[in-house]
């Protein structure tokens, strides 16, 4: 599940609600441990990978809140077991830690004229408009009754990006080796759940980087939004031996619609949002293209070796080597659920708004799109 603040979280809820109606089950702490694998549903979701808003949704599902319960909370309905998140939770000004001493090496505005330098100087000391401290308190006081990933019944992974390094960190309970496709990505264990979630949700410039003490170095590492390094970390599901990977995200750029016109008419917010979505979509498309190319290469080699009367043993051995080299598992099925370009209302919806009407729009859109994807089988095995 991707990031995208409230709008993305509501979309994920709509996707999950549709899956629930289709017979999928969500492994969680409320139901407890399964006594045997035979008792698990064939349509059980047992692994959650989340970044930013997706991390929050992953925690909700893993703790045992049903999609409908979370939707009721998001819409502000009464008599729900989950307390609604508020603007006070989202827009906290409390800073969890002091910033370390600053070096004089970097002065971003030193070469500007003195008037402009004084005008821009505050930007050099501001790390974000708000902090995620309120979200941390919300999780600890209203959602979580556990502290560590080891206490989750399902497998939960939360992705964040280290500020002072080109490192993507995957928080969870398994100390897997570095992913073969990216040696700058690492798995970290023993990090408290709420801290990992806040690290993943610290999207700049809205939120200040979130500090976590490194248990190895005893130094403070600062983290920002989990999708900056890589959008949709589907490799985490592959590393965790998942059979089917269902990706939910809202990063669909706007395509010109006659009744809406050009984004040039809607100012800087729409232009910036389109720029971000274009960058994110490019990364998603590139990852999908790599998978498609790997499959095409393997199929071509298979057909050639068959035509040249290679033995089955030789074919299997060579294909296994190539699959490992290309970090490709042909047995994993991928299903992507995202808005169509025609859904411009979702594009223009305020990502930070807690307005129930906007949340309802995203929930309905995610629900409808999921049913379409599964009904029309809009995926490639």
PDB file of N, CA and C in Angstrom, residues 70-128:
ATOM      1  N   UNK A  70     -12.829   0.687   9.949  1.00  0.00           N
ATOM      2  CA  UNK A  70     -11.902   1.792   9.698  1.00  0.00           C
ATOM      3  C   UNK A  70     -12.579   2.873   8.869  1.00  0.00           C
ATOM      4  N   UNK A  71     -13.392   2.465   7.903  1.00  0.00           N
ATOM      5  CA  UNK A  71     -14.124   3.432   7.085  1.00  0.00           C
ATOM      6  C   UNK A  71     -15.076   4.235   7.963  1.00  0.00           C
ATOM      7  N   UNK A  72     -15.798   3.574   8.846  1.00  0.00           N
ATOM      8  CA  UNK A  72     -16.714   4.275   9.751  1.00  0.00           C
ATOM      9  C   UNK A  72     -15.968   5.295  10.600  1.00  0.00           C
ATOM     10  N   UNK A  73     -14.762   4.911  11.059  1.00  0.00           N
ATOM     11  CA  UNK A  73     -13.948   5.837  11.841  1.00  0.00           C
ATOM     12  C   UNK A  73     -13.487   7.006  10.986  1.00  0.00           C
ATOM     13  N   UNK A  74     -13.046   6.715   9.766  1.00  0.00           N
ATOM     14  CA  UNK A  74     -12.565   7.760   8.864  1.00  0.00           C
ATOM     15  C   UNK A  74     -13.666   8.759   8.531  1.00  0.00           C
ATOM     16  N   UNK A  75     -14.890   8.268   8.419  1.00  0.00           N
ATOM     17  CA  UNK A  75     -16.023   9.136   8.103  1.00  0.00           C
ATOM     18  C   UNK A  75     -16.591   9.833   9.327  1.00  0.00           C
ATOM     19  N   UNK A  76     -15.997   9.549  10.491  1.00  0.00           N
ATOM     20  CA  UNK A  76     -16.432  10.222  11.710  1.00  0.00           C
ATOM     21  C   UNK A  76     -17.732   9.706  12.288  1.00  0.00           C
ATOM     22  N   UNK A  77     -18.120   8.472  11.964  1.00  0.00           N
ATOM     23  CA  UNK A  77     -19.350   7.903  12.502  1.00  0.00           C
ATOM     24  C   UNK A  77     -19.164   7.513  13.966  1.00  0.00           C
ATOM     25  N   UNK A  78     -20.239   7.532  14.714  1.00  0.00           N
ATOM     26  CA  UNK A  78     -20.171   7.210  16.137  1.00  0.00           C
ATOM     27  C   UNK A  78     -20.286   5.699  16.346  1.00  0.00           C
ATOM     28  N   UNK A  79     -19.994   5.293  17.582  1.00  0.00           N
ATOM     29  CA  UNK A  79     -20.099   3.889  17.995  1.00  0.00           C
ATOM     30  C   UNK A  79     -19.217   2.967  17.154  1.00  0.00           C
ATOM     31  N   UNK A  80     -18.013   3.426  16.869  1.00  0.00           N
ATOM     32  CA  UNK A  80     -17.033   2.580  16.185  1.00  0.00           C
ATOM     33  C   UNK A  80     -15.921   2.243  17.169  1.00  0.00           C
ATOM     34  N   UNK A  81     -15.301   1.048  17.040  1.00  0.00           N
ATOM     35  CA  UNK A  81     -14.265   0.653  17.991  1.00  0.00           C
ATOM     36  C   UNK A  81     -12.950   1.399  17.815  1.00  0.00           C
ATOM     37  N   UNK A  82     -12.841   2.176  16.739  1.00  0.00           N
ATOM     38  CA  UNK A  82     -11.594   2.878  16.439  1.00  0.00           C
ATOM     39  C   UNK A  82     -11.821   4.377  16.490  1.00  0.00           C
ATOM     40  N   UNK A  83     -11.028   5.062  17.276  1.00  0.00           N
ATOM     41  CA  UNK A  83     -11.139   6.518  17.379  1.00  0.00           C
ATOM     42  C   UNK A  83     -10.667   7.174  16.089  1.00  0.00           C
ATOM     43  N   UNK A  84     -11.408   8.167  15.635  1.00  0.00           N
ATOM     44  CA  UNK A  84     -11.037   8.876  14.411  1.00  0.00           C
ATOM     45  C   UNK A  84      -9.774   9.695  14.627  1.00  0.00           C
ATOM     46  N   UNK A  85      -8.938   9.737  13.601  1.00  0.00           N
ATOM     47  CA  UNK A  85      -7.775  10.617  13.653  1.00  0.00           C
ATOM     48  C   UNK A  85      -8.243  12.045  13.381  1.00  0.00           C
ATOM     49  N   UNK A  86      -7.618  13.017  14.004  1.00  0.00           N
ATOM     50  CA  UNK A  86      -8.050  14.414  13.903  1.00  0.00           C
ATOM     51  C   UNK A  86      -6.926  15.277  13.329  1.00  0.00           C
ATOM     52  N   UNK A  87      -7.275  16.525  12.997  1.00  0.00           N
ATOM     53  CA  UNK A  87      -6.255  17.460  12.542  1.00  0.00           C
ATOM     54  C   UNK A  87      -5.221  17.711  13.637  1.00  0.00           C
ATOM     55  N   UNK A  88      -5.646  17.662  14.889  1.00  0.00           N
ATOM     56  CA  UNK A  88      -4.696  17.837  15.995  1.00  0.00           C
ATOM     57  C   UNK A  88      -3.652  16.735  15.977  1.00  0.00           C
ATOM     58  N   UNK A  89      -4.094  15.518  15.638  1.00  0.00           N
ATOM     59  CA  UNK A  89      -3.138  14.411  15.541  1.00  0.00           C
ATOM     60  C   UNK A  89      -2.211  14.595  14.341  1.00  0.00           C
ATOM     61  N   UNK A  90      -2.758  15.046  13.226  1.00  0.00           N
ATOM     62  CA  UNK A  90      -1.999  15.132  11.980  1.00  0.00           C
ATOM     63  C   UNK A  90      -1.065  16.329  11.926  1.00  0.00           C
ATOM     64  N   UNK A  91      -1.446  17.428  12.565  1.00  0.00           N
ATOM     65  CA  UNK A  91      -0.721  18.685  12.386  1.00  0.00           C
ATOM     66  C   UNK A  91      -0.066  19.132  13.684  1.00  0.00           C
ATOM     67  N   UNK A  92       0.696  18.276  14.287  1.00  0.00           N
ATOM     68  CA  UNK A  92       1.367  18.597  15.542  1.00  0.00           C
ATOM     69  C   UNK A  92       2.586  19.480  15.285  1.00  0.00           C
ATOM     70  N   UNK A  93       2.864  20.357  16.242  1.00  0.00           N
ATOM     71  CA  UNK A  93       4.049  21.209  16.171  1.00  0.00           C
ATOM     72  C   UNK A  93       5.125  20.766  17.155  1.00  0.00           C
ATOM     73  N   UNK A  94       4.828  19.737  17.920  1.00  0.00           N
ATOM     74  CA  UNK A  94       5.785  19.255  18.912  1.00  0.00           C
ATOM     75  C   UNK A  94       6.931  18.532  18.229  1.00  0.00           C
ATOM     76  N   UNK A  95       8.156  18.949  18.542  1.00  0.00           N
ATOM     77  CA  UNK A  95       9.335  18.329  17.949  1.00  0.00           C
ATOM     78  C   UNK A  95       9.851  17.231  18.872  1.00  0.00           C
ATOM     79  N   UNK A  96       9.969  15.983  18.386  1.00  0.00           N
ATOM     80  CA  UNK A  96      10.376  14.884  19.264  1.00  0.00           C
ATOM     81  C   UNK A  96      11.808  14.959  19.744  1.00  0.00           C
ATOM     82  N   UNK A  97      12.696  15.605  19.009  1.00  0.00           N
ATOM     83  CA  UNK A  97      14.102  15.692  19.411  1.00  0.00           C
ATOM     84  C   UNK A  97      14.714  16.987  18.914  1.00  0.00           C
ATOM     85  N   UNK A  98      15.679  17.457  19.664  1.00  0.00           N
ATOM     86  CA  UNK A  98      16.436  18.612  19.188  1.00  0.00           C
ATOM     87  C   UNK A  98      17.297  18.230  17.998  1.00  0.00           C
ATOM     88  N   UNK A  99      17.494  19.227  17.128  1.00  0.00           N
ATOM     89  CA  UNK A  99      18.394  18.971  16.006  1.00  0.00           C
ATOM     90  C   UNK A  99      19.836  18.956  16.515  1.00  0.00           C
ATOM     91  N   UNK A 100      20.701  18.167  15.879  1.00  0.00           N
ATOM     92  CA  UNK A 100      22.108  18.149  16.282  1.00  0.00           C
ATOM     93  C   UNK A 100      22.797  19.458  15.906  1.00  0.00           C
ATOM     94  N   UNK A 101      24.050  19.621  16.365  1.00  0.00           N
ATOM     95  CA  UNK A 101      24.807  20.830  16.055  1.00  0.00           C
ATOM     96  C   UNK A 101      24.975  20.981  14.552  1.00  0.00           C
ATOM     97  N   UNK A 102      24.928  22.220  14.116  1.00  0.00           N
ATOM     98  CA  UNK A 102      24.974  22.497  12.679  1.00  0.00           C
ATOM     99  C   UNK A 102      26.374  22.927  12.253  1.00  0.00           C
ATOM    100  N   UNK A 103      26.809  22.427  11.099  1.00  0.00           N
ATOM    101  CA  UNK A 103      28.092  22.813  10.531  1.00  0.00           C
ATOM    102  C   UNK A 103      27.932  24.111   9.753  1.00  0.00           C
ATOM    103  N   UNK A 104      29.044  24.827   9.562  1.00  0.00           N
ATOM    104  CA  UNK A 104      28.998  26.069   8.790  1.00  0.00           C
ATOM    105  C   UNK A 104      29.381  25.827   7.326  1.00  0.00           C
ATOM    106  N   UNK A 105      29.519  24.569   6.948  1.00  0.00           N
ATOM    107  CA  UNK A 105      29.942  24.229   5.591  1.00  0.00           C
ATOM    108  C   UNK A 105      28.898  24.649   4.564  1.00  0.00           C
ATOM    109  N   UNK A 106      27.629  24.484   4.924  1.00  0.00           N
ATOM    110  CA  UNK A 106      26.560  24.686   3.946  1.00  0.00           C
ATOM    111  C   UNK A 106      25.722  25.897   4.303  1.00  0.00           C
ATOM    112  N   UNK A 107      25.733  26.892   3.424  1.00  0.00           N
ATOM    113  CA  UNK A 107      24.873  28.055   3.564  1.00  0.00           C
ATOM    114  C   UNK A 107      24.147  28.270   2.249  1.00  0.00           C
ATOM    115  N   UNK A 108      22.936  27.754   2.112  1.00  0.00           N
ATOM    116  CA  UNK A 108      22.272  27.733   0.805  1.00  0.00           C
ATOM    117  C   UNK A 108      22.006  29.101   0.197  1.00  0.00           C
ATOM    118  N   UNK A 109      21.969  30.148   1.043  1.00  0.00           N
ATOM    119  CA  UNK A 109      21.623  31.465   0.513  1.00  0.00           C
ATOM    120  C   UNK A 109      22.754  32.478   0.668  1.00  0.00           C
ATOM    121  N   UNK A 110      23.964  32.004   0.995  1.00  0.00           N
ATOM    122  CA  UNK A 110      25.066  32.927   1.293  1.00  0.00           C
ATOM    123  C   UNK A 110      25.439  33.812   0.111  1.00  0.00           C
ATOM    124  N   UNK A 111      25.313  33.310  -1.103  1.00  0.00           N
ATOM    125  CA  UNK A 111      25.747  34.083  -2.276  1.00  0.00           C
ATOM    126  C   UNK A 111      24.649  35.001  -2.822  1.00  0.00           C
ATOM    127  N   UNK A 112      23.478  34.997  -2.171  1.00  0.00           N
ATOM    128  CA  UNK A 112      22.383  35.857  -2.641  1.00  0.00           C
ATOM    129  C   UNK A 112      22.586  37.289  -2.133  1.00  0.00           C
ATOM    130  N   UNK A 113      21.950  38.263  -2.768  1.00  0.00           N
ATOM    131  CA  UNK A 113      21.967  39.635  -2.236  1.00  0.00           C
ATOM    132  C   UNK A 113      21.418  39.658  -0.815  1.00  0.00           C
ATOM    133  N   UNK A 114      21.880  40.602  -0.017  1.00  0.00           N
ATOM    134  CA  UNK A 114      21.581  40.594   1.414  1.00  0.00           C
ATOM    135  C   UNK A 114      20.084  40.635   1.701  1.00  0.00           C
ATOM    136  N   UNK A 115      19.316  41.362   0.903  1.00  0.00           N
ATOM    137  CA  UNK A 115      17.879  41.436   1.149  1.00  0.00           C
ATOM    138  C   UNK A 115      17.195  40.092   0.953  1.00  0.00           C
ATOM    139  N   UNK A 116      17.552  39.425  -0.147  1.00  0.00           N
ATOM    140  CA  UNK A 116      16.978  38.106  -0.408  1.00  0.00           C
ATOM    141  C   UNK A 116      17.467  37.105   0.622  1.00  0.00           C
ATOM    142  N   UNK A 117      18.748  37.266   1.035  1.00  0.00           N
ATOM    143  CA  UNK A 117      19.317  36.351   2.027  1.00  0.00           C
ATOM    144  C   UNK A 117      18.557  36.418   3.348  1.00  0.00           C
ATOM    145  N   UNK A 118      18.254  37.620   3.798  1.00  0.00           N
ATOM    146  CA  UNK A 118      17.499  37.768   5.048  1.00  0.00           C
ATOM    147  C   UNK A 118      16.073  37.242   4.898  1.00  0.00           C
ATOM    148  N   UNK A 119      15.497  37.416   3.719  1.00  0.00           N
ATOM    149  CA  UNK A 119      14.132  36.963   3.483  1.00  0.00           C
ATOM    150  C   UNK A 119      14.038  35.430   3.517  1.00  0.00           C
ATOM    151  N   UNK A 120      15.065  34.783   2.963  1.00  0.00           N
ATOM    152  CA  UNK A 120      15.034  33.322   2.842  1.00  0.00           C
ATOM    153  C   UNK A 120      15.690  32.604   4.018  1.00  0.00           C
ATOM    154  N   UNK A 121      16.349  33.329   4.892  1.00  0.00           N
ATOM    155  CA  UNK A 121      17.103  32.703   5.973  1.00  0.00           C
ATOM    156  C   UNK A 121      16.277  31.738   6.828  1.00  0.00           C
ATOM    157  N   UNK A 122      15.010  32.055   7.146  1.00  0.00           N
ATOM    158  CA  UNK A 122      14.235  31.100   7.973  1.00  0.00           C
ATOM    159  C   UNK A 122      14.101  29.715   7.341  1.00  0.00           C
ATOM    160  N   UNK A 123      14.150  29.638   6.014  1.00  0.00           N
ATOM    161  CA  UNK A 123      14.005  28.335   5.362  1.00  0.00           C
ATOM    162  C   UNK A 123      15.164  27.403   5.689  1.00  0.00           C
ATOM    163  N   UNK A 124      16.314  27.972   6.053  1.00  0.00           N
ATOM    164  CA  UNK A 124      17.488  27.160   6.360  1.00  0.00           C
ATOM    165  C   UNK A 124      17.386  26.490   7.729  1.00  0.00           C
ATOM    166  N   UNK A 125      16.433  26.918   8.539  1.00  0.00           N
ATOM    167  CA  UNK A 125      16.298  26.327   9.879  1.00  0.00           C
ATOM    168  C   UNK A 125      15.003  25.543  10.058  1.00  0.00           C
ATOM    169  N   UNK A 126      14.083  25.655   9.098  1.00  0.00           N
ATOM    170  CA  UNK A 126      12.815  24.929   9.186  1.00  0.00           C
ATOM    171  C   UNK A 126      12.984  23.546   8.568  1.00  0.00           C
ATOM    172  N   UNK A 127      12.646  22.510   9.310  1.00  0.00           N
ATOM    173  CA  UNK A 127      12.775  21.140   8.783  1.00  0.00           C
ATOM    174  C   UNK A 127      11.451  20.585   8.268  1.00  0.00           C
ATOM    175  N   UNK A 128      10.373  21.273   8.559  1.00  0.00           N
ATOM    176  CA  UNK A 128       9.061  20.841   8.106  1.00  0.00           C
ATOM    177  C   UNK A 128       7.996  21.731   8.712  1.00  0.00           C
TER     178      UNK A 128
END
